[in-house]
Amino acid sequence: MAHALRLSDLPSWRELQACAAKLQDASISGLFHSDPQRASAFTATAAGLTLDYSKHLLCRDSRAALLRLGQQAQLQARARDLVTGVPLNNTESRPALHTLLRAERAPAGLESQFSAVTKTRERMRHWSEQINNRELKGHSGKVIDTVVNIGIGGSDLGPRLVTGALSAFRGRIATHYVANVDPADLHSTLASLDPGSTLLIICSKSFRTEETLANATAAREWLLADGADMANLENHFLAITTNLDAAAAFGVPADNCLPMWDWVGGRYSVWSAVGLSCAIAVGWDRFNDFLAGAAEMDTHFVDTTSAFNLPMLMSLLEVWNCNFFGAGNHVVLPYDHGLGRLPDFLQQLTMESNGKRVSRDGEELDYDTAPVLWGSAGTTGQHSFHQLLHQGTRLCPADFIIPLTTHTGAAGQHRMLVANGLAQSRALMVGRGIDEARESLLHRGLTATEADSLAPHLAMPGNRPNSVITLTSVTPHSLGALLALYEHRTFCSGQLWAVNPFDQWGVELGKEIGTEVLARLTGDSSDGSMDPATERLLAQWHAAQDA
Ligand SMILES: O=P(O)(O)OC[C@H]1O[C@](O)(CO)[C@@H](O)[C@@H]1O
């Protein structure tokens, strides 16, 4: 791969610094006044999603400079590299082929991988249909009617989000997710379930993740205690993994193992057999629609010029806000209860991908990379952290995600939800000046002195950048498009920051020290050479066990 050109080496870097300096004192509302076409000129549509990015501190000139930055980083060429299997994951010498998982046909040269994908899709369809047709029976002859997915990180967050977001499309199979090694997670989930009618899907790309193996082992005990034996565990366990040997050693026969591949990163894997629990929950045809929605976004991403390319625009905005206005965080606000777990999913997607401090060539970077991502479903967040969004000292660029219709049938209440989302987006931009605040207080009957002293507390600066993504409704298709949009935005930001968005070496040290600490807790190691703070905490833990 070509030497990584750092963001600050790109010719437009300085030009954009000058653009940002010029806009420092500008107001977003003012940009609307000087550009009557702004609302439509700063809107783009793809795969059923509309991105309105007019409420950013970005004029037409600075947008043109940003688009030049994208060209200098060769985003269009990199998009093609991604889908054609160029080994972009340079530290692990692999391509990142998540787009192949939702493709309808194989790009040239990827025929054998695509054939493995289509065979696995067939096997997913088989399991999904067999379970939904109530043909799978447990060890005691009971029909399997419940699925528990045991996995963590990418083997949990994607399927958990999709199953929750598509609750209006769910069939009769109950679906649960267990991720945390805290035994409370597994225990509280299994407490109300019947082992005889439960299927456990052990989802682990590596089949080495401690949390997942601990939960899978405890779940196996639960089944054995119900009268199952090792020979008929096949009625109760599926495994999704690249490590078929480890799955077999655990007791999952080959026919019950669906493959993963090293060319799919965990956080990009919901489209693979990792999504089997979703396919079971909503049925195969709908899962296929989910893949089709993502594939439509893939085509848009590869074929569309950057000025109208949703992932590229969103990525350029991310860089604009982070690297030219110092935004260290990004808030995601789905105005849809079912999308409540989207921020969790996006945290792994964006922060595990782009939370890097060296370039893909290993050179230290002199600019910030991925912002801290957080958020929650509207309107609940309004009664919690929106105070800080409106009046705090930090710049928190926001994404509002607003489905325009609801599956609930409660159109009136949904109208309130939409009104809140639109209002918050507007309020962040327009704010409220001190005179207006004072006027409103006088209007409420306060004296002039009271109004003067309270007005600064009601005033808000506005000018807080935000995007609004609208969709007709959350369907398998639009959800697929939305997740693919964020995947490609993350990829583009990785290219702009010149990092490798497909590795995650930063998680290793904690795992290694975790093994050493566990050995100290179990007594398998007595080496007391850790730092004094950790040694004191270890002693405190031992004392608590002895008490
Ligand atoms: O699917 P696995 O191999 O159990 O890994 C789970 C998660 O752990 C990580 O490797 C981080 O520790 C993630 O990247 C991954 O999604």
Coordinates of C-alpha atoms and ligand atoms in Angstrom, one line a residue:
M1 CA 0.0 0.0 0.0
A2 CA 1.1 3.5 -0.7
H3 CA 2.7 5.5 2.2
A4 CA 0.0 7.1 4.3
L5 CA -0.4 10.8 3.6
R6 CA -1.3 12.4 6.9
L7 CA -4.3 14.8 7.1
S8 CA -2.0 17.7 8.0
D9 CA 0.1 16.9 4.9
L10 CA -2.8 17.3 2.5
P11 CA -2.7 20.6 0.5
S12 CA -6.2 21.7 1.7
W13 CA -5.3 21.4 5.4
R14 CA -4.0 25.0 5.6
E15 CA -6.7 26.2 3.3
L16 CA -9.3 24.7 5.7
Q17 CA -7.6 26.3 8.7
A18 CA -8.0 29.6 7.0
C19 CA -11.7 28.9 6.2
A20 CA -12.4 27.9 9.8
A21 CA -10.7 31.0 11.1
K22 CA -12.9 33.1 8.8
L23 CA -16.0 31.4 10.1
Q24 CA -15.1 31.6 13.8
D25 CA -17.4 34.6 14.4
A26 CA -20.1 33.6 11.9
S27 CA -23.4 32.2 12.8
I28 CA -25.1 29.2 11.2
S29 CA -28.4 31.1 11.2
G30 CA -26.6 33.9 9.4
L31 CA -25.4 31.5 6.7
F32 CA -29.1 30.7 6.0
H33 CA -29.8 34.4 5.6
S34 CA -27.0 35.0 3.1
D35 CA -27.8 31.8 1.1
P36 CA -31.5 31.3 0.5
Q37 CA -30.9 27.9 -1.2
R38 CA -28.9 26.6 1.7
A39 CA -31.5 24.2 3.1
S40 CA -31.7 22.2 -0.2
A41 CA -28.1 22.8 -1.2
F42 CA -26.8 21.2 1.9
T43 CA -29.0 18.1 1.7
A44 CA -28.2 14.8 0.0
T45 CA -30.2 11.6 -0.4
A46 CA -29.3 7.9 -0.8
A47 CA -30.9 4.5 -0.3
G48 CA -34.0 6.1 1.3
L49 CA -32.0 8.2 3.8
T50 CA -31.8 12.0 3.6
L51 CA -28.9 13.8 5.1
D52 CA -29.5 17.5 6.0
Y53 CA -26.2 19.0 6.9
S54 CA -27.2 22.6 6.6
K55 CA -26.9 23.3 10.3
H56 CA -23.1 23.1 10.4
L57 CA -20.8 26.1 10.5
L58 CA -19.8 25.5 6.9
C59 CA -20.3 27.9 3.9
R60 CA -20.2 26.9 0.3
D61 CA -16.5 27.9 0.0
S62 CA -15.4 25.9 3.0
R63 CA -17.5 23.0 1.7
A64 CA -15.6 23.1 -1.6
A65 CA -12.3 23.1 0.3
L66 CA -13.5 20.1 2.4
L67 CA -14.4 18.3 -0.8
R68 CA -11.0 19.0 -2.2
L69 CA -9.5 17.5 1.0
G70 CA -11.5 14.4 0.3
Q71 CA -10.2 14.3 -3.2
Q72 CA -6.6 14.7 -2.0
A73 CA -7.1 11.8 0.4
Q74 CA -8.5 9.8 -2.6
L75 CA -11.6 8.8 -0.9
Q76 CA -13.2 7.7 -4.1
A77 CA -10.3 5.4 -5.0
R78 CA -10.2 4.0 -1.5
A79 CA -13.9 3.2 -1.6
R80 CA -13.2 1.1 -4.7
D81 CA -10.2 -0.5 -3.0
L82 CA -12.4 -1.4 -0.1
V83 CA -15.0 -3.3 -2.1
T84 CA -12.6 -4.9 -4.5
G85 CA -10.6 -6.6 -1.7
V86 CA -7.4 -4.5 -1.6
P87 CA -5.7 -5.5 1.7
L88 CA -6.4 -2.2 3.4
N89 CA -5.9 -3.7 6.9
N90 CA -2.2 -3.4 6.5
T91 CA -1.2 -4.3 10.1
E92 CA -2.9 -7.7 9.7
S93 CA -2.3 -8.0 5.9
R94 CA -5.9 -8.5 5.0
P95 CA -8.7 -6.9 3.1
A96 CA -11.8 -5.8 4.9
L97 CA -14.6 -7.4 3.0
H98 CA -17.8 -6.7 4.9
T99 CA -19.4 -5.3 1.7
L100 CA -19.1 -8.8 0.2
L101 CA -21.4 -10.1 2.9
R102 CA -24.3 -8.1 1.4
A103 CA -23.2 -8.1 -2.2
E104 CA -25.5 -9.7 -4.9
R105 CA -22.6 -10.8 -7.0
A106 CA -18.8 -11.2 -6.6
P107 CA -16.5 -8.5 -7.7
A108 CA -13.7 -9.9 -10.0
G109 CA -11.2 -11.9 -8.0
L110 CA -13.4 -12.4 -5.0
E111 CA -15.4 -15.4 -6.4
S112 CA -14.2 -17.9 -3.9
Q113 CA -14.9 -15.7 -0.9
F114 CA -18.3 -14.9 -2.4
S115 CA -19.1 -18.5 -2.8
A116 CA -18.3 -19.1 0.9
V117 CA -20.6 -16.2 1.7
T118 CA -23.5 -17.5 -0.4
K119 CA -23.1 -21.0 1.1
T120 CA -23.3 -19.5 4.5
R121 CA -26.3 -17.4 3.6
E122 CA -28.0 -20.7 2.6
R123 CA -27.2 -22.3 5.9
M124 CA -28.4 -19.2 7.8
R125 CA -31.7 -19.4 5.8
H126 CA -31.9 -23.1 6.7
W127 CA -31.5 -22.5 10.5
S128 CA -33.8 -19.5 10.4
E129 CA -36.6 -21.3 8.6
Q130 CA -36.2 -24.5 10.6
I131 CA -36.5 -22.6 13.9
N132 CA -39.3 -20.4 12.7
N133 CA -41.2 -23.4 11.4
R134 CA -40.8 -24.9 14.9
E135 CA -39.0 -27.9 13.5
L136 CA -36.0 -27.9 15.8
K137 CA -36.5 -29.8 19.0
G138 CA -34.4 -29.8 22.2
H139 CA -33.0 -32.7 24.1
S140 CA -36.3 -33.6 25.8
G141 CA -38.4 -33.2 22.6
K142 CA -39.6 -29.7 23.3
V143 CA -39.8 -27.3 20.4
I144 CA -37.1 -24.6 20.4
D145 CA -38.9 -21.3 20.7
T146 CA -36.1 -19.2 22.3
V147 CA -32.7 -18.1 21.2
V148 CA -29.9 -16.7 23.3
N149 CA -26.9 -15.1 21.6
I150 CA -23.8 -15.3 23.7
G151 CA -21.1 -12.9 22.4
I152 CA -19.5 -9.6 23.1
G153 CA -18.3 -6.5 21.1
G154 CA -19.0 -7.0 17.4
S155 CA -20.5 -10.5 18.2
D156 CA -23.2 -8.8 20.3
L157 CA -23.7 -5.1 19.6
G158 CA -24.7 -5.4 15.9
P159 CA -27.2 -8.3 16.3
R160 CA -28.6 -6.8 19.5
L161 CA -29.2 -3.4 17.8
V162 CA -30.8 -4.9 14.7
T163 CA -33.1 -7.2 16.6
G164 CA -34.2 -4.4 18.8
A165 CA -34.6 -1.9 16.0
L166 CA -36.7 -4.3 14.0
S167 CA -39.1 -5.3 16.8
A168 CA -42.1 -4.4 14.6
F169 CA -41.0 -7.2 12.2
R170 CA -40.3 -9.9 14.7
G171 CA -41.9 -13.3 14.6
R172 CA -42.6 -15.7 17.4
I173 CA -39.1 -16.7 18.5
A174 CA -37.9 -14.9 21.6
T175 CA -34.4 -13.6 21.2
H176 CA -32.0 -12.6 24.1
Y177 CA -28.5 -11.3 24.2
V178 CA -25.8 -12.0 26.9
A179 CA -22.5 -10.3 26.7
N180 CA -21.1 -9.3 30.1
V181 CA -18.8 -11.7 32.0
D182 CA -20.6 -10.5 35.1
P183 CA -22.6 -13.6 35.9
A184 CA -25.6 -11.4 36.6
D185 CA -26.1 -10.9 32.9
L186 CA -26.4 -14.6 32.1
H187 CA -28.3 -15.5 35.3
S188 CA -30.9 -12.8 34.8
T189 CA -31.4 -13.9 31.2
L190 CA -31.6 -17.6 31.8
A191 CA -33.7 -17.3 35.0
S192 CA -37.0 -17.1 33.1
L193 CA -36.1 -19.5 30.3
D194 CA -36.7 -23.2 29.8
P195 CA -33.5 -25.0 28.9
G196 CA -35.4 -27.6 27.0
S197 CA -36.7 -25.1 24.5
T198 CA -33.7 -22.8 24.3
L199 CA -31.1 -22.6 21.5
L200 CA -27.7 -20.9 22.4
I201 CA -25.7 -19.3 19.7
I202 CA -22.1 -18.9 20.7
C203 CA -20.9 -16.0 18.6
S204 CA -17.2 -15.4 18.7
K205 CA -15.0 -14.8 15.7
S206 CA -12.0 -16.0 17.6
F207 CA -13.7 -18.5 20.0
R208 CA -11.1 -17.3 22.5
T209 CA -12.9 -14.4 24.1
E210 CA -12.9 -15.0 27.8
E211 CA -16.3 -13.4 28.5
T212 CA -18.0 -15.4 25.8
L213 CA -16.4 -18.7 26.8
A214 CA -17.2 -18.2 30.4
N215 CA -20.9 -17.5 29.6
A216 CA -21.0 -20.4 27.1
T217 CA -19.6 -22.8 29.7
A218 CA -22.1 -21.7 32.3
A219 CA -24.9 -22.0 29.8
R220 CA -23.8 -25.5 29.0
E221 CA -23.9 -26.4 32.7
W222 CA -27.4 -25.1 32.8
L223 CA -28.4 -27.4 30.0
L224 CA -26.6 -30.4 31.4
A225 CA -28.4 -29.8 34.7
D226 CA -31.7 -30.0 32.8
G227 CA -30.9 -33.5 31.6
A228 CA -29.1 -32.8 28.3
D229 CA -25.9 -34.7 27.8
M230 CA -22.8 -33.9 25.8
A231 CA -24.1 -36.1 22.9
N232 CA -27.3 -34.1 22.3
L233 CA -25.9 -30.6 22.8
E234 CA -26.3 -30.3 19.1
N235 CA -30.0 -29.6 19.7
H236 CA -29.1 -26.6 21.7
F237 CA -25.9 -25.0 20.5
L238 CA -24.8 -23.2 17.3
A239 CA -21.4 -21.5 17.0
I240 CA -20.4 -18.7 14.7
T241 CA -16.7 -18.5 14.4
T242 CA -13.5 -18.7 12.4
N243 CA -12.1 -21.2 15.0
L244 CA -14.0 -24.4 14.1
D245 CA -11.6 -26.6 16.1
A246 CA -12.2 -24.7 19.4
A247 CA -16.0 -24.8 18.8
A248 CA -15.7 -28.6 18.2
A249 CA -13.7 -28.9 21.4
F250 CA -16.4 -27.1 23.3
G251 CA -19.0 -29.6 22.0
V252 CA -20.5 -28.0 19.0
P253 CA -20.5 -30.4 16.0
A254 CA -19.3 -29.2 12.6
D255 CA -22.8 -29.1 11.2
N256 CA -23.8 -26.6 13.8
C257 CA -20.9 -24.2 13.2
L258 CA -21.3 -21.4 10.7
P259 CA -18.1 -19.8 9.5
M260 CA -16.7 -16.3 9.9
W261 CA -13.6 -15.2 8.0
D262 CA -10.5 -13.2 9.0
W263 CA -11.4 -10.7 6.3
V264 CA -14.4 -9.5 8.3
G265 CA -13.8 -7.4 11.4
G266 CA -16.0 -8.1 14.4
R267 CA -17.5 -4.6 14.4
Y268 CA -18.4 -5.0 10.7
S269 CA -19.8 -8.5 11.0
V270 CA -23.5 -8.2 11.6
W271 CA -24.1 -9.0 7.9
S272 CA -22.5 -12.4 8.3
A273 CA -23.7 -15.4 10.3
V274 CA -23.1 -13.1 13.3
G275 CA -26.5 -11.8 12.3
L276 CA -28.1 -15.2 12.6
S277 CA -30.1 -14.3 15.8
C278 CA -31.6 -11.4 13.8
A279 CA -32.4 -13.6 10.9
I280 CA -34.2 -15.9 13.3
A281 CA -36.0 -13.0 15.0
V282 CA -37.3 -11.3 11.8
G283 CA -37.2 -14.2 9.3
W284 CA -34.9 -14.8 6.4
D285 CA -36.6 -12.6 3.8
R286 CA -36.4 -9.6 6.1
F287 CA -32.8 -10.2 6.9
N288 CA -32.2 -10.3 3.2
D289 CA -33.9 -6.9 2.9
F290 CA -31.5 -5.7 5.6
L291 CA -28.6 -6.9 3.4
A292 CA -30.1 -5.3 0.3
G293 CA -30.4 -1.9 2.1
A294 CA -26.7 -2.0 3.0
A295 CA -25.8 -3.1 -0.6
E296 CA -27.7 -0.1 -1.9
M297 CA -25.6 2.2 0.3
D298 CA -22.5 0.4 -0.9
T299 CA -23.3 1.1 -4.5
H300 CA -24.0 4.8 -3.6
F301 CA -20.7 5.0 -1.7
V302 CA -18.6 3.6 -4.6
D303 CA -20.4 5.3 -7.5
T304 CA -21.4 8.8 -6.3
T305 CA -19.2 11.8 -6.5
S306 CA -18.2 13.1 -3.1
A307 CA -20.4 16.3 -3.2
F308 CA -23.5 14.0 -3.0
N309 CA -21.9 11.0 -1.3
L310 CA -23.5 10.6 2.2
P311 CA -20.7 8.7 3.9
M312 CA -18.1 11.0 2.4
L313 CA -20.0 14.1 3.4
M314 CA -20.5 12.9 7.0
S315 CA -16.9 11.9 7.3
L316 CA -15.7 15.3 6.0
L317 CA -18.0 17.0 8.5
E318 CA -16.6 14.9 11.3
V319 CA -13.1 16.0 10.4
W320 CA -14.2 19.6 9.9
N321 CA -15.7 19.7 13.4
C322 CA -12.9 17.7 15.1
N323 CA -9.8 19.0 13.5
F324 CA -10.8 22.6 12.7
F325 CA -13.1 23.5 15.6
G326 CA -11.7 21.2 18.3
A327 CA -14.8 19.0 18.9
G328 CA -13.6 16.1 21.0
N329 CA -16.9 14.3 21.0
H330 CA -19.9 13.4 18.8
V331 CA -23.4 12.8 20.1
V332 CA -25.9 10.5 18.2
L333 CA -29.5 11.1 19.0
P334 CA -31.9 8.6 17.4
Y335 CA -35.5 9.8 17.7
D336 CA -36.7 6.2 17.6
H337 CA -36.9 4.0 20.7
G338 CA -35.9 0.9 18.8
L339 CA -32.7 2.6 17.7
G340 CA -31.8 3.3 21.3
R341 CA -28.8 1.0 21.1
L342 CA -27.4 2.7 18.0
P343 CA -24.9 4.8 20.1
D344 CA -23.6 1.6 21.7
F345 CA -23.0 0.0 18.3
L346 CA -21.5 3.2 16.9
Q347 CA -19.1 3.5 19.9
Q348 CA -17.4 0.2 18.9
L349 CA -17.6 1.0 15.2
T350 CA -16.1 4.4 15.4
M351 CA -13.8 4.3 18.4
E352 CA -12.4 0.8 17.9
S353 CA -11.8 1.7 14.3
N354 CA -10.4 5.2 14.5
G355 CA -9.3 5.6 18.1
K356 CA -5.7 5.5 17.0
R357 CA -2.7 7.7 17.6
V358 CA -0.3 6.5 14.9
S359 CA -0.8 6.4 11.2
R360 CA -1.2 3.1 9.4
D361 CA 2.6 3.4 8.8
G362 CA 3.2 3.7 12.5
E363 CA 4.1 7.4 12.6
E364 CA 2.8 9.5 15.5
L365 CA 0.0 11.8 14.4
D366 CA 0.0 15.5 15.1
Y367 CA -3.8 15.9 15.0
D368 CA -6.8 14.4 16.8
T369 CA -8.5 11.3 15.5
A370 CA -11.9 9.7 16.5
P371 CA -14.0 11.8 18.8
V372 CA -15.7 10.2 21.8
L373 CA -19.1 9.0 20.6
W374 CA -22.1 8.9 22.9
G375 CA -25.8 9.5 22.9
S376 CA -29.2 7.9 23.6
A377 CA -32.7 7.8 22.2
G378 CA -34.8 11.0 22.1
T379 CA -36.7 12.2 24.0
T380 CA -35.2 10.7 27.1
G381 CA -31.8 12.4 26.6
Q382 CA -33.6 15.8 26.6
H383 CA -34.3 15.4 30.2
S384 CA -30.8 14.4 31.1
F385 CA -27.8 15.7 29.1
H386 CA -29.3 18.1 26.6
Q387 CA -28.7 20.9 29.1
L388 CA -25.0 20.5 28.4
L389 CA -25.6 20.4 24.6
H390 CA -27.4 23.7 24.7
Q391 CA -25.5 25.6 27.4
G392 CA -22.4 23.8 28.3
T393 CA -18.9 24.9 27.3
R394 CA -18.1 22.0 25.1
L395 CA -18.8 21.7 21.4
C396 CA -20.8 18.5 20.8
P397 CA -21.7 18.1 17.1
A398 CA -24.9 16.0 16.9
D399 CA -26.5 13.6 14.5
F400 CA -30.3 13.5 14.8
I401 CA -31.8 10.3 13.3
I402 CA -35.5 10.8 12.7
P403 CA -37.9 8.2 11.2
L404 CA -40.9 10.2 9.8
T405 CA -43.5 7.5 10.5
T406 CA -44.0 4.9 13.1
H407 CA -45.0 1.2 13.1
T408 CA -46.7 1.6 16.5
G409 CA -50.0 2.9 15.0
A410 CA -49.8 5.8 17.5
A411 CA -49.3 8.6 15.0
G412 CA -50.3 11.4 17.4
Q413 CA -47.7 10.5 20.0
H414 CA -45.1 9.8 17.3
R415 CA -45.8 13.4 16.0
M416 CA -44.7 14.6 19.4
L417 CA -41.5 12.6 19.1
V418 CA -40.7 14.1 15.7
A419 CA -41.6 17.6 16.8
N420 CA -39.1 17.2 19.7
G421 CA -36.3 16.0 17.4
L422 CA -36.8 18.8 14.9
A423 CA -37.1 21.4 17.8
Q424 CA -33.9 20.2 19.4
S425 CA -32.0 20.4 16.1
R426 CA -33.3 24.0 15.5
A427 CA -32.7 25.1 19.1
L428 CA -29.1 24.0 19.0
M429 CA -28.6 26.2 16.0
V430 CA -30.6 29.3 16.8
G431 CA -30.0 29.4 20.6
R432 CA -31.5 32.4 22.4
G433 CA -30.0 35.8 22.8
I434 CA -29.9 37.5 26.2
D435 CA -32.4 40.2 25.1
E436 CA -34.9 37.6 24.0
A437 CA -34.4 35.7 27.3
R438 CA -35.0 39.0 29.2
E439 CA -38.1 39.7 27.1
S440 CA -39.6 36.2 27.8
L441 CA -39.0 36.7 31.5
L442 CA -40.7 40.1 31.5
H443 CA -43.5 38.4 29.6
R444 CA -43.8 35.9 32.4
G445 CA -44.4 38.7 34.9
L446 CA -40.9 39.1 36.4
T447 CA -39.7 42.6 37.4
A448 CA -37.0 44.2 35.3
T449 CA -34.4 43.6 38.0
E450 CA -35.4 39.9 38.3
A451 CA -35.3 39.5 34.5
D452 CA -31.9 41.1 34.3
S453 CA -30.4 38.7 36.8
L454 CA -32.0 35.6 35.4
A455 CA -31.6 36.3 31.7
P456 CA -28.0 35.0 31.5
H457 CA -29.2 31.6 32.8
L458 CA -31.8 31.4 30.0
A459 CA -29.6 32.6 27.2
M460 CA -27.9 30.1 25.0
P461 CA -25.3 30.7 22.3
G462 CA -26.7 28.4 19.6
N463 CA -24.4 27.8 16.7
R464 CA -24.1 24.2 17.7
P465 CA -23.6 22.1 14.6
N466 CA -25.9 19.2 13.9
S467 CA -27.0 16.9 11.1
V468 CA -30.4 15.5 10.6
I469 CA -30.8 12.1 8.9
T470 CA -34.4 11.3 8.0
L471 CA -36.0 8.1 6.8
T472 CA -39.6 7.2 6.1
S473 CA -39.5 4.5 8.7
V474 CA -37.2 2.0 10.3
T475 CA -37.4 -1.1 8.1
P476 CA -34.9 -3.9 7.4
H477 CA -33.9 -2.0 4.3
S478 CA -33.5 1.4 5.8
L479 CA -31.7 0.0 8.8
G480 CA -29.2 -1.8 6.6
A481 CA -28.6 1.4 4.7
L482 CA -28.2 3.4 7.9
L483 CA -25.6 1.0 9.4
A484 CA -23.7 0.8 6.1
L485 CA -23.7 4.6 6.0
Y486 CA -22.0 4.8 9.3
E487 CA -19.6 2.0 8.4
H488 CA -18.5 3.9 5.3
R489 CA -18.3 7.2 7.2
T490 CA -16.0 5.5 9.7
F491 CA -13.9 4.1 6.8
C492 CA -13.6 7.5 5.1
S493 CA -12.6 9.2 8.4
G494 CA -10.0 6.5 8.9
Q495 CA -8.6 7.4 5.4
L496 CA -8.6 11.1 6.2
W497 CA -6.8 10.6 9.5
A498 CA -4.5 8.1 7.7
V499 CA -5.1 5.4 10.3
N500 CA -6.0 1.7 9.8
P501 CA -9.6 1.5 10.8
F502 CA -9.6 -2.3 10.7
D503 CA -7.3 -3.3 13.5
Q504 CA -7.7 -2.9 17.3
W505 CA -4.3 -3.6 18.9
G506 CA -5.2 -1.2 21.7
V507 CA -7.4 -3.8 23.4
E508 CA -4.6 -6.3 23.9
L509 CA -2.7 -4.9 26.8
G510 CA -5.8 -4.9 29.1
K511 CA -6.5 -8.5 28.1
E512 CA -2.9 -9.6 29.0
I513 CA -2.9 -7.8 32.3
G514 CA -6.4 -9.2 33.0
T515 CA -5.0 -12.7 32.7
E516 CA -2.2 -11.8 35.2
V517 CA -4.6 -10.3 37.6
L518 CA -6.9 -13.3 37.4
A519 CA -4.0 -15.6 38.3
R520 CA -3.4 -13.4 41.4
L521 CA -7.1 -13.8 42.3
T522 CA -7.2 -17.5 41.8
G523 CA -3.9 -18.0 43.7
D524 CA -2.2 -19.4 40.6
S525 CA 0.4 -16.7 40.8
S526 CA 1.9 -15.0 43.9
D527 CA 4.2 -12.6 42.1
G528 CA 3.7 -9.4 44.0
S529 CA 5.4 -7.1 41.5
M530 CA 2.4 -5.1 40.2
D531 CA 2.2 -1.4 41.0
P532 CA 1.3 -0.5 44.6
A533 CA -2.2 0.7 43.8
T534 CA -3.0 -2.7 42.1
E535 CA -1.3 -4.6 44.9
R536 CA -3.5 -2.8 47.4
L537 CA -6.7 -3.5 45.5
L538 CA -5.7 -7.2 45.2
A539 CA -5.2 -7.4 48.9
Q540 CA -8.5 -5.7 49.5
W541 CA -10.2 -8.3 47.2
H542 CA -8.6 -11.2 49.1
A543 CA -9.7 -9.7 52.4
A544 CA -13.3 -9.4 51.1
Q545 CA -13.3 -13.1 50.2
D546 CA -12.0 -14.1 53.7
A547 CA -14.4 -11.9 55.6
Ligands
LIG1 O1 -15.9 -12.2 18.3 P1 -14.8 -12.3 19.3 O2 -13.6 -13.0 18.7 O3 -15.3 -13.0 20.5 O4 -14.4 -10.9 19.7 C1 -15.3 -10.0 20.4 C2 -14.8 -8.6 20.3 O5 -13.5 -8.5 20.9 C3 -12.7 -7.6 20.3 O6 -11.7 -8.3 19.6 C4 -12.1 -6.5 21.2 O7 -11.5 -7.2 22.3 C5 -13.6 -6.9 19.3 O8 -12.9 -6.4 18.2 C6 -14.5 -8.0 18.9 O9 -15.7 -7.6 18.3

